[in-house]
Amino acid sequence: MNEELYANLAIFVLSLLVGFEVMSKIPATLQTPMMSGANAIHGVVVVGAFVIAAEADNMYFYILAFLAAFFAAVNVAGGYTVTDRMLGMFDRPTGGSKKDDKSGGEK
Amino acid sequence: MSLLETCASLIYLISAVCYVIGVHMMRSPKTAKNGNLLSGLGMIMAVVMILIEIIADGKISFPGWIALAAGLILGIGYGVIKARKVPMTDVPQLVSLFNAVGGGAAATIGIFDYTRLAAGSGLALAFSIPVFLDVVIGGTTFSGSLIATGKLSGHVPGKPIIFPGSKLLNGLVVIAIIVAAVMMIGFPTNIWYIVLGLVASLIFGLLMTLPIGGADMPVVVSLLNAFTGLAVSFAGFVINNQILIIAGALVGAAGTILTLQMAEAMNRSVANIIAGGFGGGDEAS
């Protein structure tokens, strides 16, 4: 086994353990935002889209790079925006009005 | 290691820390919003760093820039507009849609690198195994999450869809995935086996999600979310990028725990939901 693979494997296993540890009992109201927040984090795949776009050198690869960039950008931009909007609900006083439901996404 | 590489490694490490602390803060309603912002900050740092890296590297061609920029602009525009406009009640299907495209991106990266490198000499197992896992898991979550989106939004009937011969088809698809695995890993010069793997995993995603009732969908979306994390992690192995490995594994593990808790909150078990889908024995409320 080469050194690079071993280092990557070690990082992978330890990150899995961190993932298991960091997630304790989540209150039911936070489960959907948490799912959405985790969904946004795997939007980091957008970094991979940059990497392959830099390597693309013909039409077939340009199309794949475009697809990867588009998919990943939807994931990461949409993911963080919708999570932020959901969590904006918790800022308001409990049992409060839902009057500005539609503008909940502002930062 | 050059200065730039050192900086990049450190920045990626900091962004990984942001994700972990961000998830940690999201466990309580008081800190949840800041947790998400912190994780978003980590994301921005990682994206700026990779941008600097490819500019400094200078290998990217002009059409490469166009493809990247067009994809990013359209993707960000679509994602943000959708995320802002969607009514709060429709959020779960939107998350599922975002999850689908994340899996699609991971699978696309695997296909890109495999078709690029398979034309040359044989590939190392350290490359061919992660690329297989990346494409198959990514493909499964892509189609599975799209069906989940459809079920939650009512475009696909919410009741369990079971058709005659589905068990036989399941078996065939699993065999196809195994054949693709053996051929991709054993004989990595023929690119058609990755196509077989991709198509089989797309069908597998459909077969996995269609028989599950609409009421169980949130749990399934969370499970597919964890799968996408793993696919992204394997994409990190493929392109040898640690931030993808860390963030993907983090979501894979945290998402799995979250899935178990969501199932528990609904008085269901994950095994029951999935097996109920494949076995067809279990009715959804």
PDB file of C-alpha atoms in Angstrom, chain A residues 12-24, chain B residues 20 23 246 249-258:
ATOM      1  CA  PHE A  12     -11.360   8.667   5.846  1.00  0.00           C
ATOM      2  CA  VAL A  13     -11.665   6.357   8.854  1.00  0.00           C
ATOM      3  CA  LEU A  14     -10.980   9.090  11.400  1.00  0.00           C
ATOM      4  CA  SER A  15     -13.482  11.429   9.717  1.00  0.00           C
ATOM      5  CA  LEU A  16     -16.108   8.686   9.895  1.00  0.00           C
ATOM      6  CA  LEU A  17     -15.450   8.378  13.623  1.00  0.00           C
ATOM      7  CA  VAL A  18     -15.716  12.146  14.078  1.00  0.00           C
ATOM      8  CA  GLY A  19     -19.003  12.054  12.161  1.00  0.00           C
ATOM      9  CA  PHE A  20     -20.385   9.363  14.449  1.00  0.00           C
ATOM     10  CA  GLU A  21     -19.204  11.175  17.567  1.00  0.00           C
ATOM     11  CA  VAL A  22     -20.361  14.691  16.690  1.00  0.00           C
ATOM     12  CA  MET A  23     -23.948  13.562  16.181  1.00  0.00           C
ATOM     13  CA  SER A  24     -25.636  12.977  19.494  1.00  0.00           C
TER      14      SER A  24
ATOM     15  CA  VAL B  20     -17.134  19.606  12.214  1.00  0.00           C
ATOM     16  CA  VAL B  23     -22.370  20.264  12.623  1.00  0.00           C
ATOM     17  CA  ILE B 246     -13.072  14.456   5.168  1.00  0.00           C
ATOM     18  CA  ALA B 249     -16.964  10.832   5.422  1.00  0.00           C
ATOM     19  CA  LEU B 250     -18.262  13.285   8.016  1.00  0.00           C
ATOM     20  CA  VAL B 251     -21.633  13.536   6.268  1.00  0.00           C
ATOM     21  CA  GLY B 252     -21.682   9.788   5.630  1.00  0.00           C
ATOM     22  CA  ALA B 253     -21.269   8.988   9.314  1.00  0.00           C
ATOM     23  CA  ALA B 254     -23.309  11.845  10.800  1.00  0.00           C
ATOM     24  CA  GLY B 255     -26.050  11.226   8.224  1.00  0.00           C
ATOM     25  CA  THR B 256     -26.245   7.575   9.192  1.00  0.00           C
ATOM     26  CA  ILE B 257     -26.740   8.411  12.873  1.00  0.00           C
ATOM     27  CA  LEU B 258     -29.314  11.055  11.941  1.00  0.00           C
TER      28      LEU B 258
END
